[in-house]
mmCIF file of C-alpha atoms and ligand atoms in Angstrom:
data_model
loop_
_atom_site.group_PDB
_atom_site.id
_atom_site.type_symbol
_atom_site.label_atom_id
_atom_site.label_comp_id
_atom_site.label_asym_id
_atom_site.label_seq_id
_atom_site.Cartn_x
_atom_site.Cartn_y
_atom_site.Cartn_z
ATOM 1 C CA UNK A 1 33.507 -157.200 -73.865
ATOM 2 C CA UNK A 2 32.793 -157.037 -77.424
ATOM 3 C CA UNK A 3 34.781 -154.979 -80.228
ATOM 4 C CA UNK A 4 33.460 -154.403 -83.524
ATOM 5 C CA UNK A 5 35.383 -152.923 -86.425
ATOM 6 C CA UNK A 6 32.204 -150.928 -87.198
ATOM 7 C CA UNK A 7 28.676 -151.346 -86.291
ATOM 8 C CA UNK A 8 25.490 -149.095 -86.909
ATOM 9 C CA UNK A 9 25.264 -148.223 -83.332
ATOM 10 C CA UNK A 10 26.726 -149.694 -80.193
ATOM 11 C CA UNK A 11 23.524 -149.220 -77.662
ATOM 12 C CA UNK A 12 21.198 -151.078 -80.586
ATOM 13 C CA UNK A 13 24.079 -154.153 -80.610
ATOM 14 C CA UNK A 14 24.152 -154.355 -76.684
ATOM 15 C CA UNK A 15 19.925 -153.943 -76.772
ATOM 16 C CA UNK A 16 20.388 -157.190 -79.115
ATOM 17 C CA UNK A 17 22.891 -158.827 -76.825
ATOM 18 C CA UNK A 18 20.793 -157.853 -73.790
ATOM 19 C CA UNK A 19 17.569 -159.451 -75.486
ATOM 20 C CA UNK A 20 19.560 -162.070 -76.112
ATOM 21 C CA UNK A 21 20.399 -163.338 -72.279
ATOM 22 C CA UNK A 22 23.363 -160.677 -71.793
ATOM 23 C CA UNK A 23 23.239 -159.280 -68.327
ATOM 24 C CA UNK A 24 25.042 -156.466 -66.547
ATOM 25 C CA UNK A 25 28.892 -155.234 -66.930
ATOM 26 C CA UNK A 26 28.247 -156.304 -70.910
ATOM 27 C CA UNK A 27 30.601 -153.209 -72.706
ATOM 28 C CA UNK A 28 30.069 -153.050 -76.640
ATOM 29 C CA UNK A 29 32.872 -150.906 -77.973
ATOM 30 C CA UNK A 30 33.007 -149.838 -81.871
ATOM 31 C CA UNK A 31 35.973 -148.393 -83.812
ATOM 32 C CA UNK A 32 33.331 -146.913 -86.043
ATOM 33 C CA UNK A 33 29.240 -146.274 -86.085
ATOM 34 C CA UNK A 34 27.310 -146.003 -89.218
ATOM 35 C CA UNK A 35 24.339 -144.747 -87.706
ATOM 36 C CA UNK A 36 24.895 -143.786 -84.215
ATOM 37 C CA UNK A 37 22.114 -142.307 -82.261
ATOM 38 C CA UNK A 38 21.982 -139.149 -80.200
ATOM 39 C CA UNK A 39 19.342 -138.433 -77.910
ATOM 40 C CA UNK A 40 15.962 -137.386 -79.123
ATOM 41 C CA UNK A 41 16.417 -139.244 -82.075
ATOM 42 C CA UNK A 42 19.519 -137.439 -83.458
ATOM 43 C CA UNK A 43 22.799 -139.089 -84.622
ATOM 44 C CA UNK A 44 26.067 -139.114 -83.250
ATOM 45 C CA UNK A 45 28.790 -138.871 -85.840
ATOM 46 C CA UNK A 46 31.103 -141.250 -84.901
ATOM 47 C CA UNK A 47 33.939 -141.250 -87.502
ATOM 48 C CA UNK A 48 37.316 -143.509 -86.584
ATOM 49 C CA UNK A 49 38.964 -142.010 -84.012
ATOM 50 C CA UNK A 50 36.090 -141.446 -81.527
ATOM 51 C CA UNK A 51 35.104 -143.617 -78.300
ATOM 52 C CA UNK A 52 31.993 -145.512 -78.990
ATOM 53 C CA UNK A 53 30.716 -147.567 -76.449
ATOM 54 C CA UNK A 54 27.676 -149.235 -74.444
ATOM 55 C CA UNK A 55 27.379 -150.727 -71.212
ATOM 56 C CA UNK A 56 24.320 -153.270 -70.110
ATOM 57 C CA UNK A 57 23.414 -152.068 -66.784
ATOM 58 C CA UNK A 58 20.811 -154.389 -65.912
ATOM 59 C CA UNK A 59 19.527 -152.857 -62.997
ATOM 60 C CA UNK A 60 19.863 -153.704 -59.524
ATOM 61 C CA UNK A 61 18.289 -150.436 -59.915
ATOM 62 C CA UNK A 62 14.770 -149.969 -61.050
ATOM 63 C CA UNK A 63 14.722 -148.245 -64.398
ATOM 64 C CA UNK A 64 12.827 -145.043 -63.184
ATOM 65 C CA UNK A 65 17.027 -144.871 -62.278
ATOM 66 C CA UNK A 66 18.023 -144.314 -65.938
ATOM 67 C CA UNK A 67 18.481 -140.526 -65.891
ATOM 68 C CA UNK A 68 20.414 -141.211 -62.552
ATOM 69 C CA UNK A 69 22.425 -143.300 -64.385
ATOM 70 C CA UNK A 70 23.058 -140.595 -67.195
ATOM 71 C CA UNK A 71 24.286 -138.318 -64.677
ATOM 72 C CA UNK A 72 26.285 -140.571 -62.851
ATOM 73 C CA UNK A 73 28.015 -141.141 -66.165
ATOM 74 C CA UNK A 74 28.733 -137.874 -66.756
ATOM 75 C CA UNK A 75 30.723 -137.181 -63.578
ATOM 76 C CA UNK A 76 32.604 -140.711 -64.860
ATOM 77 C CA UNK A 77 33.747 -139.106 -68.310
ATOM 78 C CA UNK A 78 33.934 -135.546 -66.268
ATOM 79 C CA UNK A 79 36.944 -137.250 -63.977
ATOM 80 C CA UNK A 80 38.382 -139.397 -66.838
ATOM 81 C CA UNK A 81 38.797 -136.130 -69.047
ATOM 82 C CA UNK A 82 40.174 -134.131 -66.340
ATOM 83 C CA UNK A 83 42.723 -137.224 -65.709
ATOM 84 C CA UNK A 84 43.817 -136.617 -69.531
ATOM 85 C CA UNK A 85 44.391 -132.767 -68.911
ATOM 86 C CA UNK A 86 41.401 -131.545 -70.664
ATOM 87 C CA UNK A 87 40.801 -128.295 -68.962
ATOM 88 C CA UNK A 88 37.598 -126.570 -68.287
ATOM 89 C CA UNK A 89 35.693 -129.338 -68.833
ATOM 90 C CA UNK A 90 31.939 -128.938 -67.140
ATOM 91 C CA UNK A 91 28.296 -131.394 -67.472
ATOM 92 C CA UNK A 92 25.561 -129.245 -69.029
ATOM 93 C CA UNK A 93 22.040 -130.943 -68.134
ATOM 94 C CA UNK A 94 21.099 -133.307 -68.969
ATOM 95 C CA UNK A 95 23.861 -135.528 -70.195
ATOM 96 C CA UNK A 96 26.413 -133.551 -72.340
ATOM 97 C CA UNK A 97 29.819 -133.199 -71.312
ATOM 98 C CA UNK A 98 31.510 -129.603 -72.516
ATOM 99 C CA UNK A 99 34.554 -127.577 -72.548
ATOM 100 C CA UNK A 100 33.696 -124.502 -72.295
ATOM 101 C CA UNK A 101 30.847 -123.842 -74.508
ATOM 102 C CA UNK A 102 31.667 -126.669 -77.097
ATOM 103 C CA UNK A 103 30.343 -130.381 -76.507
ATOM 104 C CA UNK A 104 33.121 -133.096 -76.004
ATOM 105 C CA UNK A 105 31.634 -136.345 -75.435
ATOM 106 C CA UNK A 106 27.564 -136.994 -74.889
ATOM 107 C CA UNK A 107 25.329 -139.775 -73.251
ATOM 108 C CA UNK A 108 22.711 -141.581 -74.154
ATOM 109 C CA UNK A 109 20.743 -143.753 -71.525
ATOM 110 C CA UNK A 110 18.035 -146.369 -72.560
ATOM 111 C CA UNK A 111 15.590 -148.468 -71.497
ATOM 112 C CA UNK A 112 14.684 -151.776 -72.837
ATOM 113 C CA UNK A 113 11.735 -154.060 -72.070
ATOM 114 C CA UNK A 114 11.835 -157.428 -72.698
ATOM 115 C CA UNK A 115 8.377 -159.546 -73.483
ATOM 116 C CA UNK A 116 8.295 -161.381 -69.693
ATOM 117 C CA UNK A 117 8.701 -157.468 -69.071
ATOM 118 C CA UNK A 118 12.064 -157.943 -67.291
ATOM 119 C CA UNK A 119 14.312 -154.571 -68.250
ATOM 120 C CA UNK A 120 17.480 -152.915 -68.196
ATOM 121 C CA UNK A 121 19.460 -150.118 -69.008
ATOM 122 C CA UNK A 122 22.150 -149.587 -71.281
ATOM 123 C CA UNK A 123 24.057 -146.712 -71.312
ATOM 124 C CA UNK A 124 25.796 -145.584 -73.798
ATOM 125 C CA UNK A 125 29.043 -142.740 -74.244
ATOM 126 C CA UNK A 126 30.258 -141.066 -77.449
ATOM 127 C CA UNK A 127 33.849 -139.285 -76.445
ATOM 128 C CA UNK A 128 35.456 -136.911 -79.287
ATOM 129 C CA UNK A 129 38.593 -138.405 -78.656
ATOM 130 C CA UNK A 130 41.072 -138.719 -81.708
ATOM 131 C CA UNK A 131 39.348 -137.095 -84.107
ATOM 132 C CA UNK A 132 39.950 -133.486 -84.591
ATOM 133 C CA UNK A 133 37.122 -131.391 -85.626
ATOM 134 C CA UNK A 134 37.946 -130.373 -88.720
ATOM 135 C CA UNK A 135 38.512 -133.386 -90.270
ATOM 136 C CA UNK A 136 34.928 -134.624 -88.712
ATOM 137 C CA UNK A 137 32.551 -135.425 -91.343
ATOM 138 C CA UNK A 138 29.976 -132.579 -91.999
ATOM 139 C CA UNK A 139 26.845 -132.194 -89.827
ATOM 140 C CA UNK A 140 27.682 -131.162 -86.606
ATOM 141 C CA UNK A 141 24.728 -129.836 -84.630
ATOM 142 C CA UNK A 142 26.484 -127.674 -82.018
ATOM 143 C CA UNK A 143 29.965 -126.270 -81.418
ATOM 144 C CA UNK A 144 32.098 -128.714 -80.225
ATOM 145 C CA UNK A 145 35.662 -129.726 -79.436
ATOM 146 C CA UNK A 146 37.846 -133.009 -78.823
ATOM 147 C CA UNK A 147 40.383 -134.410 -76.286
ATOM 148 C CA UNK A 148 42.586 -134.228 -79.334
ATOM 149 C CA UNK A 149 41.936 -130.473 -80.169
ATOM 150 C CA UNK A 150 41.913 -129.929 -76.577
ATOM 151 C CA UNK A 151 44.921 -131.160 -75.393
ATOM 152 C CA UNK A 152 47.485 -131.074 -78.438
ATOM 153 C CA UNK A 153 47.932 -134.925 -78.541
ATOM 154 C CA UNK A 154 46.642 -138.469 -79.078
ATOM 155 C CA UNK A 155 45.581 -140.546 -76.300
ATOM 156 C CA UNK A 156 44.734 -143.935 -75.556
ATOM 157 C CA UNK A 157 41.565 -145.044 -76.386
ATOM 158 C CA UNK A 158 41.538 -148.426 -74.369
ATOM 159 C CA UNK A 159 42.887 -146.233 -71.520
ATOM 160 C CA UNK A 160 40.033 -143.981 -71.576
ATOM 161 C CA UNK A 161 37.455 -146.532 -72.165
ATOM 162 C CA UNK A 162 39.285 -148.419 -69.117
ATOM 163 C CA UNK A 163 39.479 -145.026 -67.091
ATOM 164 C CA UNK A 164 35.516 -144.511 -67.965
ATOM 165 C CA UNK A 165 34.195 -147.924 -66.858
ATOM 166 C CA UNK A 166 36.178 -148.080 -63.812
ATOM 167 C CA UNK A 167 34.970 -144.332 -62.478
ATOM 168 C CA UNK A 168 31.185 -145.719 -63.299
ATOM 169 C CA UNK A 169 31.985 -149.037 -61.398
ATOM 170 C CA UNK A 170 32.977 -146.949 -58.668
ATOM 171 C CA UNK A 171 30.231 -144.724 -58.459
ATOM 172 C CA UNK A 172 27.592 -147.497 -58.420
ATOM 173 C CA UNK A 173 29.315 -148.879 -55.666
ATOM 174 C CA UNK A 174 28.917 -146.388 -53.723
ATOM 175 C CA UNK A 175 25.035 -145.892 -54.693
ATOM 176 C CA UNK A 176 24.840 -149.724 -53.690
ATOM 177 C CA UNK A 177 26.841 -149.068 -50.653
ATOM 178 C CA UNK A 178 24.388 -146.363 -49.393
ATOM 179 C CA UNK A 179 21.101 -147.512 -51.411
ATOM 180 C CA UNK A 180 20.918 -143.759 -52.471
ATOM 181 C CA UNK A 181 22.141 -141.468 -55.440
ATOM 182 C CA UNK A 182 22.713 -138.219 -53.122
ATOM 183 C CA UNK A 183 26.076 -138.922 -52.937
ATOM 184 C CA UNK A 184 26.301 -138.825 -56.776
ATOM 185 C CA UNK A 185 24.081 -136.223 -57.403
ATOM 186 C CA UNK A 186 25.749 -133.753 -55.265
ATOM 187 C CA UNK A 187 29.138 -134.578 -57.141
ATOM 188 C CA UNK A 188 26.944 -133.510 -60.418
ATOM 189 C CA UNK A 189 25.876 -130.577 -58.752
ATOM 190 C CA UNK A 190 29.849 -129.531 -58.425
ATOM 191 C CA UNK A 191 30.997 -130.369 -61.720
ATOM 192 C CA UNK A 192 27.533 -128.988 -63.260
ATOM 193 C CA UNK A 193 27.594 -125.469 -65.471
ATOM 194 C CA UNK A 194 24.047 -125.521 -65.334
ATOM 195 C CA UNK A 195 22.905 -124.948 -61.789
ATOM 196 C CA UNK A 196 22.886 -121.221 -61.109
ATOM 197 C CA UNK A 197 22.865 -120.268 -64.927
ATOM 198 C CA UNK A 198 19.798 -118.662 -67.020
ATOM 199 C CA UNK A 199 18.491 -120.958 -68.942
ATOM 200 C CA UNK A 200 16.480 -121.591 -72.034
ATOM 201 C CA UNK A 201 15.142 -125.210 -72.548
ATOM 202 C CA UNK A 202 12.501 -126.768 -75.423
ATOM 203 C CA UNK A 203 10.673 -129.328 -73.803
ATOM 204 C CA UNK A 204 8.565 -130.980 -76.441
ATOM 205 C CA UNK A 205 7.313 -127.873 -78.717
ATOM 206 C CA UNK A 206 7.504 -125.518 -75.532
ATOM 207 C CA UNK A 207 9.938 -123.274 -73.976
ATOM 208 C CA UNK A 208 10.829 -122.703 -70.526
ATOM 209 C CA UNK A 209 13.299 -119.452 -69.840
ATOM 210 C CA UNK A 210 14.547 -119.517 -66.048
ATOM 211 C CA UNK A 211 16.675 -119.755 -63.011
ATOM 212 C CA UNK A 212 17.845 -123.643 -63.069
ATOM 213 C CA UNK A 213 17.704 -123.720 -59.144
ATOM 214 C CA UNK A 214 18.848 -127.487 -58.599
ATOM 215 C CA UNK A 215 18.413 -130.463 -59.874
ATOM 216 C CA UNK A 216 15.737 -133.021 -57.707
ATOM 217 C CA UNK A 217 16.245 -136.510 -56.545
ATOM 218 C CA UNK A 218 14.764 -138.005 -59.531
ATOM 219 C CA UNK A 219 17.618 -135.887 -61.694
ATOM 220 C CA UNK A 220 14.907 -133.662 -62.928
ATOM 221 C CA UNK A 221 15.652 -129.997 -63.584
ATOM 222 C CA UNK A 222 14.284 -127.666 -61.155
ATOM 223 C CA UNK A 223 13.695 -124.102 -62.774
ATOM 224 C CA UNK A 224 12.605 -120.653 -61.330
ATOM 225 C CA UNK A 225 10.260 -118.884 -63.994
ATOM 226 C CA UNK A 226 7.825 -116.313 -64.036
ATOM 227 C CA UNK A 227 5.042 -118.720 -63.457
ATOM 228 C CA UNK A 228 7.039 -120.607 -60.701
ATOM 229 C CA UNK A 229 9.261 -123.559 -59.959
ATOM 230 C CA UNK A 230 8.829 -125.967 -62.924
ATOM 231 C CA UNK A 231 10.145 -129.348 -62.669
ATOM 232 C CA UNK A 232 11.323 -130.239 -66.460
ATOM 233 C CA UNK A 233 12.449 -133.746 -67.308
ATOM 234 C CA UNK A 234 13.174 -133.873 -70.517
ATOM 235 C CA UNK A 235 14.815 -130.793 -73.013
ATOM 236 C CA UNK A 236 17.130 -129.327 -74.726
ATOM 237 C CA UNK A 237 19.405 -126.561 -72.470
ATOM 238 C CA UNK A 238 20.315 -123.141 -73.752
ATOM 239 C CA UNK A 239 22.384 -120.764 -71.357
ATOM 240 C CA UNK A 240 21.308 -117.300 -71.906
ATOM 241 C CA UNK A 241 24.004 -114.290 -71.277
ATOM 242 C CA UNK A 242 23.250 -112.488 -67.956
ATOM 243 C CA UNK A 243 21.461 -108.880 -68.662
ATOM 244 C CA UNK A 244 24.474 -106.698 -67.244
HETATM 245 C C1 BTN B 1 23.839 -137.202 -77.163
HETATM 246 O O1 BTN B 1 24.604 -136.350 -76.733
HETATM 247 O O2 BTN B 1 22.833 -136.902 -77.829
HETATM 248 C C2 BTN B 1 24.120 -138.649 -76.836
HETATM 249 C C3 BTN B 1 25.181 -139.215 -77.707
HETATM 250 C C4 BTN B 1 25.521 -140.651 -77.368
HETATM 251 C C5 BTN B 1 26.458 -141.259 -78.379
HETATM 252 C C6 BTN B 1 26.914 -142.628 -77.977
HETATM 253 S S1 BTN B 1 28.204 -143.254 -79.012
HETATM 254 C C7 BTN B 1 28.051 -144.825 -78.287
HETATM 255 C C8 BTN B 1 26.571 -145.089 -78.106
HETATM 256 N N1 BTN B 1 25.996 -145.627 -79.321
HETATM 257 C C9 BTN B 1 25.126 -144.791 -79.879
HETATM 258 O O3 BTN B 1 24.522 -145.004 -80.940
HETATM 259 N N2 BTN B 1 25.008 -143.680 -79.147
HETATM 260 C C10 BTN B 1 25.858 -143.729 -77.967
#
């Protein structure tokens, strides 16, 4: 493992370490980020106080398993959460993990490809954790919440990162164990707010409004419109209230 005081982001240091001969089970943990990166390009505010990490998964798995991996890692933070008494806590689609309607902790998977074209994954989880919200520095995209806010108290965050790692270890095992995600994608399908809800989504400039029916093998989005089932892979997810 490697701990940094502050870095820009943990998933570009474990990219570097990776590039540099690192292999799988490599965690990069921060106290801080200076610029730490959301998905589609955004940041991740990542004050003291916050969970900051990024694991080197260098796959076993073929990369096409990255968004696999994303969900798996949501049902990881999902159980760890729910082992510090965070109630309510659900996965929204693709990656986010909420409480309620707020956003507690998000995921970032991504791919890197070395020059011999060998690749791997790193994955890499932002947990509100010890920060409350209002004292989090200004630009916050969406509502969102903390374990701290949540549950009244200060926790551990070597216990959580510990708590984390191990639920992910787990899971892989048992995709290694059966050579198959089902078993993991149906325990996303439980803990998921997004299957069964109306959805909005912008997928690159468009928008999709629909059903979201399931999620495929390929963790793809499968949504009932107008026009038909569309399979998206890629978007930002809206829930829109029920007409009632
Ligand atoms: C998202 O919800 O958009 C994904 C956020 C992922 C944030 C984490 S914090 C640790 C790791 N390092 C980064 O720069 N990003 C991820």
């Amino acid at each position: 493992m490697k701990y940094f005081d502050s870095v820009g982001s943990t998933n570009s240091e474990a990219k570097n370490f990776f590039i540099q001969g690192e292999t799988e089970g490599l965690i990069v943990v921060a106290k801080k980020q200076t610029a730490g990166c959301g998905r589609k390009g955004r940041s991740w505010l990542s004050p003291v106080g916050g969970l900051y990490f990024s694991i080197i998964l260098n796959p076993r798995l073929s990369t096409e398993a990255a968004p696999l991996l994303g969900l798996l890692s949501g049902c990881a933070v999902f159980q760890s959460l729910l082992s510090l008494g965070v109630k309510n806590v659900s996965l929204k689609w693709p990656n986010d993990v909420m409480v309620g309607e707020k956003k507690i902790a998000g995921i970032l998977c991504e791919v890197v490809t070395m020059e011999d074209e060998s690749t791997g994954i790193i994955v890499g989880i932002g947990v509100n954790q010890n920060c409350p919200i209002v004292r989090m520095p200004a630009g916050l995209q969406w509502p969102t919440t903390s374990v701290v806010d949540e549950i009244g108290k200060e926790t551990s965050l070597e216990s959580l990162l510990c708590s984390i790692t191990n639920e992910i270890d787990r899971l892989l095992q048992t995709v290694e164990a059966k050579s198959s995600f089902a078993g993991v994608l149906n325990e996303w399908r439980k803990l998921s707010s997004t299957i069964g809800a109306w959805v909005r989504i912008h997928e690159e400039g468009k928008i999709i409004v629909g059903l979201a029916k399931d999620i495929d093998t390929d963790g793809a989005l499968l949504v009932e419109t107008d026009e038909g089932l569309r399979t998206v892979i890629e978007g930002d997810v809206s829930y829109l209230r029920t007409l009632e």
